């Protein structure tokens, strides 16, 4: 998007193009209008989160996700009643790469980078994970990616504690062939990821408050440029 404060429709999605920092600047959307209908927008610009993996930890980051800037028809709507107007639901996309040059457009639009497993929450605002194979041992982590991979090597989990997401992935590759496929006793990668995310977004935490601000929106993890992920995105 090149023009601020424009909302257009593309396929089944309704998208408001309102890049941060443009405020209420006038919008010149003539080219967009010729191809797509325009809908008025009243959503404010978002305040971008600082990229903590590329700078200081973000324990006190002010979280302002935008759950309604992108919308599509709610798949839970009752399609059997033709007289009923189908409902819409927001889509919150997030990507967040540790490399600022590979930042996803969805992060600038939805302001929800903190949902990413790579997002560095810092130790002061971090979270602790416990593995069933070692009950009672709580291990702190800076990001969900490192915590997830550490569950495959729980006897050296502390070596993952202060790693960035990409660094944890590289360490996991170096240790290939020695993984604990029970993920520290969680049983599977799905259960392990669920445990990690429950710890990161624990009720009452700073990150849980941001998650709650996404309301009923559909959360969509998108692979950043060059990232290939056929399981989690």
Short mmCIF file of C-alpha atoms in Angstrom, two decimals:
data_model
loop_
_atom_site.label_atom_id
_atom_site.label_comp_id
_atom_site.label_asym_id
_atom_site.label_seq_id
_atom_site.Cartn_x
_atom_site.Cartn_y
_atom_site.Cartn_z
CA UNK A 1 0.00 0.00 0.00
CA UNK A 2 1.29 3.46 -0.83
CA UNK A 3 -1.56 5.74 0.24
CA UNK A 4 -2.76 6.19 3.85
CA UNK A 5 -6.29 5.83 5.19
CA UNK A 6 -7.65 3.68 2.36
CA UNK A 7 -9.76 0.59 2.78
CA UNK A 8 -10.07 -1.74 -0.19
CA UNK A 9 -11.45 -5.18 -0.84
CA UNK A 10 -9.33 -7.95 -2.30
CA UNK A 11 -11.07 -11.26 -2.82
CA UNK A 12 -12.83 -12.13 0.42
CA UNK A 13 -10.70 -9.75 2.51
CA UNK A 14 -11.48 -6.17 3.41
CA UNK A 15 -8.23 -4.34 4.10
CA UNK A 16 -7.60 -0.88 5.52
CA UNK A 17 -4.29 0.49 4.31
CA UNK A 18 -3.28 2.88 7.06
CA UNK A 19 0.49 2.81 7.53
CA UNK A 20 1.71 4.01 10.92
CA UNK A 21 2.62 7.65 11.12
CA UNK A 22 0.30 8.97 8.41
CA UNK A 23 -2.44 10.02 10.85
CA UNK A 24 -5.34 11.68 9.03
CA UNK A 25 -3.41 12.72 5.93
CA UNK A 26 -5.53 13.05 2.76
CA UNK A 27 -5.73 9.93 0.67
CA UNK A 28 -5.20 9.73 -3.08
CA UNK A 29 -6.55 6.32 -4.00
CA UNK A 30 -7.70 6.88 -7.58
CA UNK A 31 -5.81 3.90 -8.97
CA UNK A 32 -7.14 1.63 -6.22
CA UNK A 33 -10.67 2.91 -6.69
CA UNK A 34 -10.64 2.00 -10.35
CA UNK A 35 -9.89 -1.63 -9.51
CA UNK A 36 -11.59 -2.02 -6.11
CA UNK A 37 -14.45 -0.35 -4.22
CA UNK A 38 -13.41 1.89 -1.33
CA UNK A 39 -14.94 1.91 2.12
CA UNK A 40 -14.50 4.73 4.63
CA UNK A 41 -12.08 4.07 7.46
CA UNK A 42 -11.99 5.41 10.99
CA UNK A 43 -9.32 3.14 12.49
CA UNK A 44 -6.37 5.01 14.01
CA UNK A 45 -2.80 4.49 13.01
CA UNK A 46 -0.99 2.02 15.24
CA UNK A 47 2.00 2.72 17.40
CA UNK A 48 4.70 0.32 16.27
CA UNK A 49 6.27 -1.97 18.84
CA UNK A 50 10.03 -1.73 19.24
CA UNK A 51 11.81 -4.73 17.69
CA UNK A 52 13.40 -6.17 20.84
CA UNK A 53 15.43 -8.92 19.17
CA UNK A 54 17.13 -6.12 17.23
CA UNK A 55 17.52 -3.87 20.27
CA UNK A 56 16.57 -3.71 23.97
CA UNK A 57 14.15 -6.30 25.44
CA UNK A 58 10.51 -5.24 25.29
CA UNK A 59 9.25 -6.12 28.76
CA UNK A 60 7.38 -2.80 28.96
CA UNK A 61 6.33 -2.55 25.31
CA UNK A 62 2.95 -0.92 24.82
CA UNK A 63 0.81 -3.45 22.97
CA UNK A 64 -1.77 -2.16 20.47
CA UNK A 65 -2.80 -4.90 18.04
CA UNK A 66 -5.39 -3.93 15.42
CA UNK A 67 -7.97 -6.76 15.26
CA UNK A 68 -10.32 -5.19 12.71
CA UNK A 69 -8.02 -3.60 10.13
CA UNK A 70 -8.37 -6.72 7.94
CA UNK A 71 -11.70 -8.57 7.81
CA UNK A 72 -13.28 -11.52 6.04
CA UNK A 73 -16.57 -13.41 6.18
CA UNK A 74 -16.88 -15.30 9.44
CA UNK A 75 -16.78 -19.03 8.53
CA UNK A 76 -18.90 -19.71 11.62
CA UNK A 77 -21.81 -17.75 10.11
CA UNK A 78 -25.00 -19.68 9.38
CA UNK A 79 -25.07 -19.99 5.57
CA UNK A 80 -28.38 -21.89 5.58
CA UNK A 81 -30.38 -18.72 6.24
CA UNK A 82 -30.30 -16.67 3.02
CA UNK A 83 -32.11 -13.76 4.68
CA UNK A 84 -29.39 -13.32 7.28
CA UNK A 85 -26.48 -11.02 6.53
CA UNK A 86 -23.22 -12.97 6.89
CA UNK A 87 -21.01 -11.74 9.70
CA UNK A 88 -17.42 -10.60 9.36
CA UNK A 89 -14.43 -11.32 11.56
CA UNK A 90 -11.05 -9.67 11.86
CA UNK A 91 -7.76 -11.25 10.82
CA UNK A 92 -4.61 -10.44 12.79
CA UNK A 93 -1.54 -11.42 10.81
CA UNK A 94 1.94 -11.52 12.29
CA UNK A 95 5.36 -12.47 11.03
CA UNK A 96 8.19 -10.77 12.95
CA UNK A 97 11.66 -11.58 11.75
CA UNK A 98 14.78 -10.97 13.84
CA UNK A 99 16.07 -9.24 10.70
CA UNK A 100 14.41 -5.83 10.26
CA UNK A 101 15.02 -5.97 6.49
CA UNK A 102 12.69 -8.98 6.27
CA UNK A 103 9.83 -7.49 8.24
CA UNK A 104 6.43 -8.62 7.03
CA UNK A 105 3.87 -6.11 5.76
CA UNK A 106 1.31 -7.74 8.06
CA UNK A 107 3.30 -6.55 11.10
CA UNK A 108 3.05 -2.94 9.97
CA UNK A 109 -0.65 -3.37 9.31
CA UNK A 110 -1.80 -5.39 12.34
CA UNK A 111 0.81 -4.38 14.94
CA UNK A 112 0.90 -7.84 16.50
CA UNK A 113 4.58 -8.81 16.20
CA UNK A 114 4.56 -9.85 19.86
CA UNK A 115 2.47 -12.92 18.95
CA UNK A 116 5.41 -14.40 17.03
CA UNK A 117 7.50 -17.17 18.55
CA UNK A 118 10.61 -15.19 17.55
CA UNK A 119 9.61 -12.07 19.47
CA UNK A 120 12.10 -11.45 22.27
CA UNK A 121 10.23 -10.73 25.50
CA UNK A 122 13.42 -10.32 27.56
CA UNK A 123 14.10 -11.98 30.90
CA UNK A 124 12.46 -9.26 32.99
CA UNK A 125 9.22 -9.69 31.06
CA UNK A 126 9.86 -13.26 30.01
CA UNK A 127 8.27 -16.53 30.95
CA UNK A 128 9.17 -19.90 32.47
CA UNK A 129 8.60 -23.36 31.03
CA UNK A 130 8.49 -26.69 32.86
CA UNK A 131 9.01 -30.14 31.33
CA UNK A 132 7.14 -33.18 32.71
CA UNK A 133 10.40 -35.15 32.70
CA UNK A 134 11.83 -32.76 35.32
CA UNK A 135 8.90 -31.60 37.45
CA UNK A 136 9.60 -28.56 39.58
CA UNK A 137 12.34 -27.17 37.36
CA UNK A 138 11.25 -23.83 35.90
CA UNK A 139 13.45 -22.56 33.09
CA UNK A 140 13.22 -18.92 31.92
CA UNK A 141 13.33 -18.06 28.21
CA UNK A 142 13.47 -14.90 26.11
CA UNK A 143 11.24 -16.19 23.29
CA UNK A 144 8.92 -19.07 22.49
CA UNK A 145 11.10 -20.41 19.67
CA UNK A 146 14.02 -21.07 22.02
CA UNK A 147 11.73 -22.60 24.65
CA UNK A 148 10.19 -24.97 22.10
CA UNK A 149 13.55 -26.26 20.84
CA UNK A 150 14.92 -26.53 24.38
CA UNK A 151 12.22 -29.09 25.20
CA UNK A 152 14.00 -31.50 22.83
CA UNK A 153 17.23 -31.09 24.83
CA UNK A 154 15.94 -30.41 28.33
CA UNK A 155 19.13 -31.59 30.06
CA UNK A 156 20.85 -28.54 28.53
CA UNK A 157 17.80 -26.24 28.43
CA UNK A 158 19.75 -23.47 30.14
CA UNK A 159 21.92 -23.21 27.02
CA UNK A 160 18.82 -22.11 25.07
CA UNK A 161 17.59 -19.67 27.73
CA UNK A 162 19.32 -16.53 26.44
CA UNK A 163 19.29 -17.36 22.72
CA UNK A 164 17.34 -15.49 20.08
CA UNK A 165 14.89 -17.52 18.00
CA UNK A 166 17.22 -17.88 14.98
CA UNK A 167 20.15 -18.79 17.27
CA UNK A 168 18.05 -21.46 18.97
CA UNK A 169 17.13 -22.91 15.58
CA UNK A 170 20.80 -23.08 14.60
CA UNK A 171 21.71 -24.79 17.88
CA UNK A 172 18.92 -27.31 17.35
CA UNK A 173 20.35 -28.14 13.94
CA UNK A 174 23.84 -28.63 15.38
CA UNK A 175 22.40 -31.08 17.91
CA UNK A 176 20.40 -33.00 15.30
CA UNK A 177 20.28 -36.73 16.00
CA UNK A 178 20.20 -36.30 19.78
CA UNK A 179 16.66 -34.98 20.16
CA UNK A 180 14.22 -36.17 22.78
CA UNK A 181 11.20 -36.79 20.59
CA UNK A 182 8.93 -36.82 23.64
CA UNK A 183 9.70 -33.09 24.02
CA UNK A 184 10.62 -33.38 27.67
CA UNK A 185 7.65 -35.62 28.36
CA UNK A 186 4.99 -33.50 26.66
CA UNK A 187 4.51 -36.30 24.11
CA UNK A 188 4.48 -34.42 20.80
CA UNK A 189 5.49 -31.19 19.11
CA UNK A 190 1.88 -29.98 19.28
CA UNK A 191 1.62 -30.50 23.03
CA UNK A 192 5.05 -28.96 23.54
CA UNK A 193 4.13 -25.84 21.56
CA UNK A 194 0.84 -25.56 23.46
CA UNK A 195 2.72 -25.68 26.78
CA UNK A 196 5.17 -23.00 25.63
CA UNK A 197 2.45 -20.64 24.42
CA UNK A 198 0.40 -21.17 27.58
CA UNK A 199 3.46 -20.09 29.55
CA UNK A 200 4.17 -17.05 27.37
CA UNK A 201 0.54 -15.89 27.43
CA UNK A 202 -0.19 -16.89 31.04
CA UNK A 203 -3.30 -15.18 32.47
CA UNK A 204 -2.45 -11.83 33.99
CA UNK A 205 0.82 -11.45 32.08
CA UNK A 206 1.75 -8.47 29.92
CA UNK A 207 1.62 -10.62 26.79
CA UNK A 208 -1.77 -12.10 27.72
CA UNK A 209 -3.17 -8.56 27.89
CA UNK A 210 -2.01 -7.99 24.31
CA UNK A 211 -3.50 -11.28 23.18
CA UNK A 212 -6.85 -10.37 24.72
CA UNK A 213 -6.85 -7.15 22.71
CA UNK A 214 -7.10 -9.21 19.51
CA UNK A 215 -10.63 -10.08 20.70
CA UNK A 216 -12.35 -12.62 18.42
CA UNK A 217 -10.04 -12.08 15.45
CA UNK A 218 -8.52 -15.00 13.53
CA UNK A 219 -4.77 -15.14 14.30
CA UNK A 220 -2.63 -15.89 11.26
CA UNK A 221 1.08 -16.62 11.52
CA UNK A 222 2.67 -15.77 8.20
CA UNK A 223 6.14 -16.86 7.13
CA UNK A 224 8.38 -13.86 6.45
CA UNK A 225 10.26 -13.44 3.19
CA UNK A 226 12.53 -16.44 2.76
CA UNK A 227 11.00 -18.39 5.66
CA UNK A 228 9.35 -21.71 4.81
CA UNK A 229 7.13 -23.33 7.40
CA UNK A 230 4.62 -25.98 6.39
CA UNK A 231 3.46 -26.78 9.93
CA UNK A 232 2.97 -23.65 12.00
CA UNK A 233 2.01 -21.12 9.31
#
